[in-house]
Short mmCIF file of C-alpha atoms in Angstrom, two decimals:
data_model
loop_
_atom_site.label_atom_id
_atom_site.label_comp_id
_atom_site.label_asym_id
_atom_site.label_seq_id
_atom_site.Cartn_x
_atom_site.Cartn_y
_atom_site.Cartn_z
CA MET P 1382 -9.95 -18.98 -77.41
CA ALA P 1383 -6.99 -20.32 -75.45
CA ARG P 1384 -4.20 -18.02 -74.31
CA LEU P 1385 -0.48 -18.46 -73.71
CA GLN P 1386 0.74 -15.37 -71.88
CA LYS P 1387 3.44 -13.98 -69.60
CA GLU P 1388 1.00 -11.85 -67.58
CA ASN P 1389 -0.95 -13.14 -64.63
CA PHE P 1390 -4.73 -13.65 -65.03
CA ASP P 1391 -7.66 -12.71 -62.80
CA VAL P 1392 -9.42 -15.99 -62.00
CA GLY P 1393 -12.74 -14.42 -60.94
CA LYS P 1394 -12.87 -12.24 -64.04
CA GLU P 1395 -12.12 -15.13 -66.40
CA ILE P 1396 -14.82 -17.32 -64.82
CA ARG P 1397 -17.39 -14.52 -64.95
CA ALA P 1398 -16.64 -13.72 -68.60
CA LEU P 1399 -17.02 -17.34 -69.70
CA ALA P 1400 -20.19 -17.87 -67.62
CA GLU P 1401 -21.78 -14.73 -69.02
CA LYS P 1402 -21.29 -15.93 -72.61
CA SER P 1403 -24.29 -18.24 -72.10
CA ARG P 1404 -27.32 -17.77 -69.86
CA GLY P 1405 -27.84 -21.53 -69.97
CA THR P 1406 -24.76 -21.98 -67.79
CA GLY P 1407 -25.59 -23.60 -64.47
CA GLY P 1408 -22.39 -25.28 -63.39
CA ILE P 1409 -18.86 -24.00 -63.79
CA VAL P 1410 -15.87 -26.19 -62.92
CA THR P 1411 -12.46 -24.58 -62.68
CA PHE P 1412 -8.96 -25.95 -62.29
CA LEU P 1413 -6.25 -23.55 -61.15
CA GLY P 1414 -2.65 -24.69 -60.95
CA THR P 1415 -0.25 -22.63 -58.84
CA VAL P 1416 3.45 -22.86 -57.97
CA ARG P 1417 4.06 -25.16 -54.98
CA ASP P 1418 6.78 -24.33 -52.46
CA ILE P 1419 8.24 -27.85 -52.50
CA SER P 1420 8.92 -30.15 -55.46
CA LYS P 1421 10.31 -33.65 -54.80
CA GLY P 1422 11.81 -32.52 -51.52
CA HIS P 1423 13.43 -29.36 -52.88
CA GLU P 1424 12.35 -25.93 -51.76
CA ILE P 1425 11.37 -23.92 -54.80
CA VAL P 1426 12.41 -20.30 -55.23
CA LYS P 1427 10.68 -19.74 -58.56
CA ILE P 1428 9.97 -21.56 -61.79
CA ASN P 1429 10.33 -20.70 -65.45
CA PHE P 1430 8.16 -21.97 -68.29
CA GLU P 1431 9.62 -22.14 -71.80
CA SER P 1432 7.28 -22.92 -74.67
CA TYR P 1433 7.31 -23.64 -78.38
CA ALA P 1434 4.94 -20.72 -78.57
CA ASP P 1435 3.42 -21.00 -82.07
CA MET P 1436 2.69 -24.68 -81.61
CA ALA P 1437 1.56 -24.37 -77.99
CA GLU P 1438 -1.03 -21.75 -78.93
CA LYS P 1439 -2.42 -23.92 -81.72
CA GLU P 1440 -2.47 -27.02 -79.50
CA LEU P 1441 -4.22 -25.13 -76.69
CA ASP P 1442 -6.94 -24.07 -79.13
CA ARG P 1443 -7.28 -27.67 -80.33
CA LEU P 1444 -7.46 -28.84 -76.72
CA GLU P 1445 -10.44 -26.54 -76.08
CA ASP P 1446 -12.14 -27.74 -79.26
CA ASP P 1447 -11.54 -31.39 -78.38
CA ALA P 1448 -13.00 -30.90 -74.88
CA LYS P 1449 -16.10 -29.26 -76.37
CA GLU P 1450 -16.52 -32.11 -78.86
CA LYS P 1451 -15.89 -34.92 -76.37
CA PHE P 1452 -18.07 -33.69 -73.48
CA ASP P 1453 -21.57 -32.26 -73.10
CA ILE P 1454 -20.36 -28.82 -72.09
CA ILE P 1455 -21.07 -25.27 -73.20
CA ASP P 1456 -17.59 -23.79 -73.28
CA CYS P 1457 -13.99 -24.38 -72.27
CA LEU P 1458 -11.20 -21.87 -71.67
CA VAL P 1459 -7.52 -22.67 -71.14
CA ILE P 1460 -4.87 -20.12 -70.11
CA HIS P 1461 -1.21 -21.05 -69.51
CA ARG P 1462 1.48 -18.64 -68.40
CA THR P 1463 5.09 -18.65 -69.58
CA GLY P 1464 8.27 -17.10 -68.21
CA GLU P 1465 9.23 -16.73 -64.56
CA ILE P 1466 6.61 -17.37 -61.87
CA THR P 1467 7.12 -17.27 -58.09
CA VAL P 1468 5.72 -19.54 -55.37
CA GLY P 1469 1.97 -19.30 -54.86
CA GLU P 1470 1.40 -17.57 -58.20
CA ASN P 1471 -0.99 -18.78 -60.91
CA ILE P 1472 0.32 -21.03 -63.69
CA VAL P 1473 -2.63 -22.52 -65.52
CA LEU P 1474 -6.39 -22.01 -65.55
CA ILE P 1475 -9.07 -24.23 -67.07
CA VAL P 1476 -12.69 -23.11 -66.92
CA VAL P 1477 -15.54 -25.33 -68.14
CA THR P 1478 -19.14 -24.12 -68.30
CA SER P 1479 -22.01 -26.55 -68.59
CA ALA P 1480 -25.68 -27.13 -67.88
CA HIS P 1481 -24.68 -30.45 -66.26
CA ARG P 1482 -22.10 -30.50 -63.50
CA SER P 1483 -20.95 -34.06 -64.04
CA ALA P 1484 -19.89 -33.35 -67.65
CA ALA P 1485 -18.12 -30.19 -66.47
CA PHE P 1486 -16.05 -32.11 -63.89
CA ASP P 1487 -15.12 -34.80 -66.41
CA ALA P 1488 -14.19 -32.25 -69.09
CA CYS P 1489 -12.10 -30.12 -66.74
CA GLU P 1490 -10.10 -33.06 -65.41
CA TRP P 1491 -9.61 -34.48 -68.90
CA THR P 1492 -8.37 -31.11 -70.16
CA ILE P 1493 -5.66 -30.68 -67.51
CA ASP P 1494 -4.56 -34.32 -67.98
CA GLU P 1495 -4.37 -33.85 -71.76
CA LEU P 1496 -2.62 -30.50 -71.47
CA LYS P 1497 0.29 -32.20 -69.75
CA THR P 1498 0.73 -34.65 -72.64
CA ARG P 1499 0.10 -32.39 -75.67
CA ILE P 1500 1.23 -28.85 -75.08
CA PRO P 1501 4.91 -28.08 -75.81
CA ILE P 1502 5.78 -26.28 -72.57
CA TRP P 1503 8.71 -27.07 -70.25
CA LYS P 1504 9.21 -26.22 -66.61
CA GLU P 1505 12.55 -25.17 -65.11
CA GLU P 1506 12.72 -25.20 -61.32
CA PHE P 1507 14.96 -22.80 -59.39
CA THR P 1508 16.00 -24.00 -55.93
CA ALA P 1509 18.50 -22.61 -53.38
CA THR P 1510 21.23 -24.79 -54.93
CA GLY P 1511 20.61 -24.34 -58.65
CA LYS P 1512 18.14 -24.92 -61.44
CA HIS P 1513 17.01 -27.87 -63.52
CA TRP P 1514 14.50 -28.77 -66.22
CA VAL P 1515 11.62 -30.93 -65.04
CA GLU P 1516 11.66 -33.86 -67.46
CA GLU P 1517 11.12 -37.49 -66.79
CA HIS P 1518 13.90 -38.55 -69.13
CA PRO P 1519 13.33 -41.98 -70.70
CA MET V 1335 16.35 -26.72 -96.52
CA VAL V 1336 14.50 -27.59 -93.32
CA THR V 1337 14.86 -25.85 -89.97
CA VAL V 1338 15.29 -27.96 -86.83
CA ARG V 1339 14.39 -26.25 -83.55
CA PHE V 1340 15.46 -27.27 -80.03
CA PHE V 1341 13.81 -26.52 -76.69
CA ALA V 1342 14.48 -26.52 -72.94
CA SER V 1343 17.23 -29.00 -71.87
CA ILE V 1344 17.91 -30.03 -75.49
CA LYS V 1345 18.52 -26.44 -76.55
CA GLU V 1346 21.00 -26.04 -73.68
CA LYS V 1347 22.83 -29.29 -74.45
CA VAL V 1348 22.96 -28.72 -78.22
CA GLY V 1349 23.96 -25.11 -77.60
CA LEU V 1350 21.73 -23.93 -80.45
CA GLU V 1351 18.14 -22.70 -80.77
CA SER V 1352 17.90 -24.08 -84.30
CA ILE V 1353 19.91 -25.39 -87.23
CA ASP V 1354 19.15 -25.39 -90.97
CA ILE V 1355 19.70 -28.64 -92.87
CA PRO V 1356 19.65 -28.73 -96.70
CA ILE V 1357 17.70 -31.69 -98.14
CA ASN V 1358 17.59 -33.38 -101.55
CA GLY V 1359 15.00 -35.98 -102.47
CA PRO V 1360 12.85 -38.12 -100.12
CA THR V 1361 13.78 -37.44 -96.49
CA SER V 1362 12.18 -38.31 -93.14
CA ILE V 1363 12.39 -36.55 -89.77
CA ARG V 1364 14.78 -39.34 -88.69
CA ASP V 1365 17.01 -38.69 -91.72
CA VAL V 1366 17.18 -35.00 -90.88
CA LEU V 1367 18.06 -35.69 -87.24
CA ASN V 1368 20.82 -38.08 -88.35
CA ARG V 1369 22.18 -35.22 -90.46
CA VAL V 1370 21.97 -32.91 -87.41
CA ALA V 1371 24.08 -35.43 -85.46
CA ASN V 1372 26.65 -35.57 -88.28
CA GLU V 1373 26.95 -31.80 -88.52
CA THR V 1374 27.14 -31.10 -84.76
CA SER V 1375 28.80 -32.73 -81.79
CA VAL V 1376 25.46 -34.17 -80.72
CA ASP V 1377 24.85 -37.91 -80.54
CA LYS V 1378 22.03 -39.56 -82.52
CA ALA V 1379 20.88 -41.38 -79.36
CA PHE V 1380 20.65 -38.05 -77.59
CA LEU V 1381 18.29 -36.60 -80.20
CA MET V 1382 16.28 -39.83 -80.53
CA PRO V 1383 16.30 -41.53 -77.12
CA GLY V 1384 12.86 -43.06 -77.55
CA GLY V 1385 10.96 -40.77 -75.19
CA PHE V 1386 10.96 -37.49 -77.10
CA LEU V 1387 8.20 -36.08 -79.24
CA TYR V 1388 8.76 -34.57 -82.68
CA ALA V 1389 6.75 -31.89 -84.41
CA LEU V 1390 6.62 -31.16 -88.11
CA ASN V 1391 5.24 -27.73 -88.89
CA GLN V 1392 3.85 -27.61 -85.35
CA ARG V 1393 2.02 -30.94 -85.41
CA MET V 1394 3.24 -34.04 -83.53
CA GLU V 1395 4.57 -36.60 -86.01
CA SER V 1396 6.54 -39.86 -85.95
CA LEU V 1397 10.23 -40.01 -86.92
CA ASP V 1398 9.28 -41.70 -90.20
CA THR V 1399 7.17 -38.81 -91.45
CA PRO V 1400 8.50 -37.40 -94.75
CA VAL V 1401 9.66 -33.79 -94.78
CA ASN V 1402 9.71 -31.25 -97.57
CA ASP V 1403 11.74 -28.19 -98.40
CA GLY V 1404 10.78 -25.29 -96.11
CA ASP V 1405 9.44 -27.49 -93.29
CA GLU V 1406 10.07 -26.83 -89.60
CA ILE V 1407 11.01 -29.75 -87.37
CA ALA V 1408 11.03 -29.42 -83.56
CA VAL V 1409 12.69 -31.77 -81.07
CA LEU V 1410 10.52 -31.83 -77.94
CA PRO V 1411 11.93 -33.25 -74.70
CA PRO V 1412 9.33 -34.70 -72.30
CA LEU V 1413 6.67 -32.04 -71.72
CA SER V 1414 6.20 -30.51 -68.30
CA GLY V 1415 3.52 -27.87 -68.66
CA GLY V 1416 0.72 -27.68 -66.17
CA PHE V 1417 1.70 -27.07 -62.58
CA MET S 755 -15.40 -22.60 -42.23
CA ALA S 756 -18.53 -22.88 -44.39
CA ARG S 757 -20.80 -19.90 -44.93
CA LEU S 758 -24.54 -19.49 -45.52
CA GLN S 759 -25.12 -15.90 -46.56
CA LYS S 760 -27.48 -13.54 -48.38
CA GLU S 761 -24.66 -11.50 -49.92
CA ASN S 762 -22.91 -12.41 -53.13
CA PHE S 763 -19.29 -13.68 -52.97
CA ASP S 764 -16.19 -12.82 -54.98
CA VAL S 765 -15.05 -16.10 -56.57
CA GLY S 766 -11.48 -14.97 -57.28
CA LYS S 767 -11.01 -13.61 -53.77
CA GLU S 768 -12.33 -16.78 -52.12
CA ILE S 769 -10.05 -19.00 -54.23
CA ARG S 770 -7.02 -16.82 -53.50
CA ALA S 771 -7.69 -16.77 -49.76
CA LEU S 772 -8.00 -20.55 -49.53
CA ALA S 773 -4.94 -21.17 -51.74
CA GLU S 774 -2.82 -18.78 -49.67
CA LYS S 775 -3.61 -20.67 -46.47
CA SER S 776 -1.09 -23.33 -47.56
CA ARG S 777 2.02 -22.92 -49.70
CA GLY S 778 1.82 -26.64 -50.45
CA THR S 779 -1.23 -25.99 -52.61
CA GLY S 780 -0.63 -26.95 -56.23
CA GLY S 781 -4.07 -27.69 -57.61
CA ILE S 782 -7.31 -25.91 -56.85
CA VAL S 783 -10.61 -27.25 -58.13
CA THR S 784 -13.66 -25.02 -57.93
CA PHE S 785 -17.34 -25.61 -58.54
CA LEU S 786 -19.54 -22.55 -59.04
CA GLY S 787 -23.30 -22.93 -59.43
CA THR S 788 -25.22 -20.03 -60.95
CA VAL S 789 -28.88 -19.37 -61.76
CA ARG S 790 -29.85 -20.76 -65.16
CA ASP S 791 -32.33 -18.88 -67.37
CA ILE S 792 -34.43 -21.98 -68.11
CA SER S 793 -35.60 -24.73 -65.76
CA LYS S 794 -37.61 -27.66 -67.15
CA GLY S 795 -38.79 -25.54 -70.08
CA HIS S 796 -39.84 -22.54 -67.98
CA GLU S 797 -38.11 -19.20 -68.30
CA ILE S 798 -36.82 -18.18 -64.88
CA VAL S 799 -37.19 -14.60 -63.63
CA LYS S 800 -35.44 -15.17 -60.30
CA ILE S 801 -35.14 -17.78 -57.60
CA ASN S 802 -35.42 -17.72 -53.82
CA PHE S 803 -33.58 -20.00 -51.39
CA GLU S 804 -35.11 -20.70 -48.00
CA SER S 805 -33.02 -22.53 -45.43
CA TYR S 806 -33.25 -24.06 -41.98
CA ALA S 807 -30.38 -21.75 -41.18
CA ASP S 808 -29.02 -23.10 -37.89
CA MET S 809 -28.99 -26.64 -39.17
CA ALA S 810 -27.74 -25.73 -42.66
CA GLU S 811 -24.71 -23.93 -41.19
CA LYS S 812 -23.80 -26.90 -39.02
CA GLU S 813 -24.29 -29.35 -41.88
CA LEU S 814 -22.17 -27.24 -44.23
CA ASP S 815 -19.34 -27.29 -41.67
CA ARG S 816 -19.71 -31.06 -41.33
CA LEU S 817 -19.67 -31.39 -45.12
CA GLU S 818 -16.30 -29.59 -45.28
CA ASP S 819 -14.93 -31.79 -42.50
CA ASP S 820 -16.18 -34.97 -44.17
CA ALA S 821 -14.58 -33.96 -47.49
CA LYS S 822 -11.25 -33.32 -45.74
CA GLU S 823 -11.44 -36.69 -43.99
CA LYS S 824 -12.53 -38.68 -47.04
CA PHE S 825 -10.09 -37.25 -49.63
CA ASP S 826 -6.36 -36.46 -49.74
CA ILE S 827 -6.90 -32.70 -49.90
CA ILE S 828 -5.56 -29.70 -48.02
CA ASP S 829 -8.71 -27.66 -47.53
CA CYS S 830 -12.33 -27.32 -48.58
CA LEU S 831 -14.60 -24.27 -48.52
CA VAL S 832 -18.35 -24.23 -49.14
CA ILE S 833 -20.45 -21.07 -49.50
CA HIS S 834 -24.21 -21.16 -50.23
CA ARG S 835 -26.38 -18.09 -50.69
CA THR S 836 -29.96 -17.70 -49.45
CA GLY S 837 -32.76 -15.31 -50.36
CA GLU S 838 -33.56 -13.94 -53.81
CA ILE S 839 -31.07 -14.42 -56.62
CA THR S 840 -31.46 -13.36 -60.27
CA VAL S 841 -30.47 -15.18 -63.48
CA GLY S 842 -26.73 -15.52 -63.98
CA GLU S 843 -25.89 -14.73 -60.37
CA ASN S 844 -23.84 -16.96 -58.06
CA ILE S 845 -25.60 -19.51 -55.84
CA VAL S 846 -23.02 -21.90 -54.48
CA LEU S 847 -19.22 -22.11 -54.41
CA ILE S 848 -17.03 -25.07 -53.50
CA VAL S 849 -13.25 -24.65 -53.47
CA VAL S 850 -10.89 -27.56 -52.85
CA THR S 851 -7.13 -27.12 -52.49
CA SER S 852 -4.77 -30.04 -52.83
CA ALA S 853 -1.27 -31.11 -53.73
CA HIS S 854 -2.83 -33.73 -56.04
CA ARG S 855 -5.30 -32.67 -58.68
CA SER S 856 -7.11 -35.97 -58.96
CA ALA S 857 -8.11 -35.92 -55.26
CA ALA S 858 -9.23 -32.31 -55.64
CA PHE S 859 -11.55 -33.16 -58.54
CA ASP S 860 -13.02 -36.15 -56.68
CA ALA S 861 -13.53 -34.16 -53.48
CA CYS S 862 -15.13 -31.18 -55.23
CA GLU S 863 -17.62 -33.33 -57.17
CA TRP S 864 -18.43 -35.40 -54.06
CA THR S 865 -19.05 -32.23 -52.06
CA ILE S 866 -21.58 -30.71 -54.48
CA ASP S 867 -23.34 -34.08 -54.83
CA GLU S 868 -23.53 -34.48 -51.03
CA LEU S 869 -24.62 -30.89 -50.51
CA LYS S 870 -27.75 -31.58 -52.51
CA THR S 871 -28.71 -34.49 -50.24
CA ARG S 872 -27.76 -33.14 -46.79
CA ILE S 873 -28.17 -29.39 -46.54
CA PRO S 874 -31.67 -28.15 -45.56
CA ILE S 875 -32.12 -25.53 -48.27
CA TRP S 876 -35.10 -25.22 -50.64
CA LYS S 877 -35.37 -23.47 -53.99
CA GLU S 878 -38.42 -21.52 -55.13
CA GLU S 879 -38.53 -20.63 -58.82
CA PHE S 880 -40.24 -17.49 -60.09
CA THR S 881 -41.42 -17.64 -63.71
CA ALA S 882 -43.55 -15.26 -65.81
CA THR S 883 -46.67 -17.18 -64.74
CA GLY S 884 -46.06 -17.73 -61.03
CA LYS S 885 -43.80 -19.37 -58.50
CA HIS S 886 -43.28 -22.89 -57.19
CA TRP S 887 -41.03 -24.84 -54.83
CA VAL S 888 -38.58 -27.16 -56.54
CA GLU S 889 -39.21 -30.49 -54.84
CA GLU S 890 -39.40 -33.90 -56.33
CA HIS S 891 -42.38 -34.89 -54.21
CA PRO S 892 -42.55 -38.62 -53.49
CA MET N 1328 -43.11 -29.40 -24.77
CA VAL N 1329 -41.39 -29.86 -28.18
CA THR N 1330 -41.34 -27.38 -31.03
CA VAL N 1331 -42.10 -28.60 -34.56
CA ARG N 1332 -40.82 -26.39 -37.39
CA PHE N 1333 -42.00 -26.36 -41.01
CA PHE N 1334 -40.15 -25.22 -44.13
CA ALA N 1335 -40.74 -24.23 -47.76
CA SER N 1336 -43.86 -25.83 -49.31
CA ILE N 1337 -44.83 -27.52 -46.00
CA LYS N 1338 -44.76 -24.23 -44.15
CA GLU N 1339 -47.06 -22.73 -46.79
CA LYS N 1340 -49.49 -25.66 -46.72
CA VAL N 1341 -49.60 -25.95 -42.93
CA GLY N 1342 -49.89 -22.18 -42.67
CA LEU N 1343 -47.53 -22.09 -39.69
CA GLU N 1344 -43.79 -21.66 -39.19
CA SER N 1345 -43.88 -23.82 -36.08
CA ILE N 1346 -46.16 -25.35 -33.47
CA ASP N 1347 -45.49 -26.35 -29.84
CA ILE N 1348 -46.69 -29.79 -28.73
CA PRO N 1349 -46.74 -30.77 -25.02
CA ILE N 1350 -45.39 -34.25 -24.34
CA ASN N 1351 -45.69 -36.66 -21.40
CA GLY N 1352 -43.65 -39.84 -21.16
CA PRO N 1353 -41.90 -41.75 -23.99
CA THR N 1354 -42.61 -40.11 -27.33
CA SER N 1355 -41.14 -40.49 -30.84
CA ILE N 1356 -40.92 -38.00 -33.71
CA ARG N 1357 -43.76 -39.97 -35.34
CA ASP N 1358 -45.92 -39.63 -32.18
CA VAL N 1359 -45.35 -35.88 -32.17
CA LEU N 1360 -46.29 -35.52 -35.85
CA ASN N 1361 -49.48 -37.55 -35.25
CA ARG N 1362 -50.32 -35.04 -32.53
CA VAL N 1363 -49.61 -32.18 -34.95
CA ALA N 1364 -52.10 -33.75 -37.38
CA ASN N 1365 -54.74 -34.05 -34.59
CA GLU N 1366 -54.32 -30.44 -33.50
CA THR N 1367 -54.30 -28.87 -36.99
CA SER N 1368 -56.20 -29.46 -40.21
CA VAL N 1369 -53.13 -31.20 -41.66
CA ASP N 1370 -53.25 -34.86 -42.72
CA LYS N 1371 -50.81 -37.41 -41.24
CA ALA N 1372 -49.97 -38.65 -44.74
CA PHE N 1373 -49.08 -35.11 -45.72
CA LEU N 1374 -46.54 -34.76 -42.90
CA MET N 1375 -45.18 -38.30 -43.36
CA PRO N 1376 -45.48 -39.15 -47.07
CA GLY N 1377 -42.38 -41.35 -47.09
CA GLY N 1378 -40.02 -38.99 -48.91
CA PHE N 1379 -39.45 -36.32 -46.30
CA LEU N 1380 -36.51 -35.94 -43.95
CA TYR N 1381 -36.85 -35.18 -40.25
CA ALA N 1382 -34.40 -33.39 -38.00
CA LEU N 1383 -34.22 -33.58 -34.22
CA ASN N 1384 -32.21 -30.75 -32.71
CA GLN N 1385 -30.74 -30.07 -36.17
CA ARG N 1386 -29.61 -33.61 -36.94
CA MET N 1387 -31.34 -35.91 -39.42
CA GLU N 1388 -33.18 -38.68 -37.57
CA SER N 1389 -35.73 -41.39 -38.33
CA LEU N 1390 -39.41 -41.07 -37.34
CA ASP N 1391 -38.88 -43.63 -34.55
CA THR N 1392 -36.28 -41.54 -32.70
CA PRO N 1393 -37.39 -40.68 -29.13
CA VAL N 1394 -37.85 -37.02 -28.26
CA ASN N 1395 -37.47 -35.20 -24.96
CA ASP N 1396 -38.91 -32.08 -23.43
CA GLY N 1397 -37.36 -28.99 -25.01
CA ASP N 1398 -36.40 -30.70 -28.29
CA GLU N 1399 -36.82 -29.12 -31.73
CA ILE N 1400 -38.23 -31.24 -34.54
CA ALA N 1401 -38.12 -30.05 -38.17
CA VAL N 1402 -40.14 -31.40 -41.09
CA LEU N 1403 -37.95 -31.16 -44.19
CA PRO N 1404 -39.52 -31.52 -47.63
CA PRO N 1405 -37.18 -32.85 -50.37
CA LEU N 1406 -34.06 -30.66 -50.38
CA SER N 1407 -33.24 -28.52 -53.39
CA GLY N 1408 -30.13 -26.57 -52.49
CA GLY N 1409 -27.28 -26.34 -54.93
CA PHE N 1410 -28.06 -24.76 -58.28
#
């Protein structure tokens, strides 16, 4: 069950909980995205994530289901934070459990790639000189 | 009546979180957004620049998708979730 | 600096420590291997890892260095446990930090694949009916 | 003198953790393992079945690598680290 939340998450605890759901788990691949200090040459003070919350939650659940259907994995968990987040802090976590490590790597990478194209969340960067929405405008 | 919601940079530029548009008869998402442009100071090309995504009742849809009374449309600028 | 150790490790703590070494870190890919309950149809009670410790430690350090040289990543950490480990417990952890997620996924998968071919460590499985070394004898 | 170390299943079958072999003049890892076979009840083919790895002073080497006095050889059955 995917989660969209303001609060931080405990990476070790989330991995352990998902791994313990199945004793057949042998390989666990995790992607953790954190706030970088520099973005396109600008020093970042903090960032803010706005979301279309109802839709983002549904799409995150669908994303987990799609990963489980597409790859030979046991389970997939996606957590994305919203609101203000400072440099070095956690933004997004994807955990994939599997009996086969190769499927787990493929599924985890696919899930973060897909997340960026499907989940209605927008990033606002705060620098020393102002703030701006991160959008590659067409 | 359909509700049109705006997010991120679009919300700031439109100056509204959402707007309600009354509808009568067959109407598409594009029709509704043209009506939004007529009833606000916002340009059509700004709402439909070719690189946005549109959701109808929280599912991505094309601009030609028909809408019904009570639906929720969302104008989604380019997504930037992740990290 | 790679580690070969009997003690368990705290996955969340290890990830945090490596991520905090560089504020440029944006993406962190982790592989965690744990003890499965079933191996080739046999129910596992526990496993035991024997190592050629001096060599394994050197090779693990070389593995980290090779990963850093081969891929566009910031850092790489490898931890492998030895001795007796029960079902569900941690065996091996690989953490890769990077500014670019794609390089981090490639480096992490390469590192676990390489580990299996280069590090002198052997697994002994204990089942209800006995024990045996896991070796694909030629 | 070189020391030959055994691990995992090989250690159990040889019944020794290690054995010291005196050497005189040019000698390869293969020569040393032949001497191990002569001085124990272990078969040559068992120590050199074609799928093992060999380390000299903690580096993987081929059977033809020359060894010197004081070196450490290790007979490594197929590796199974990981998970």
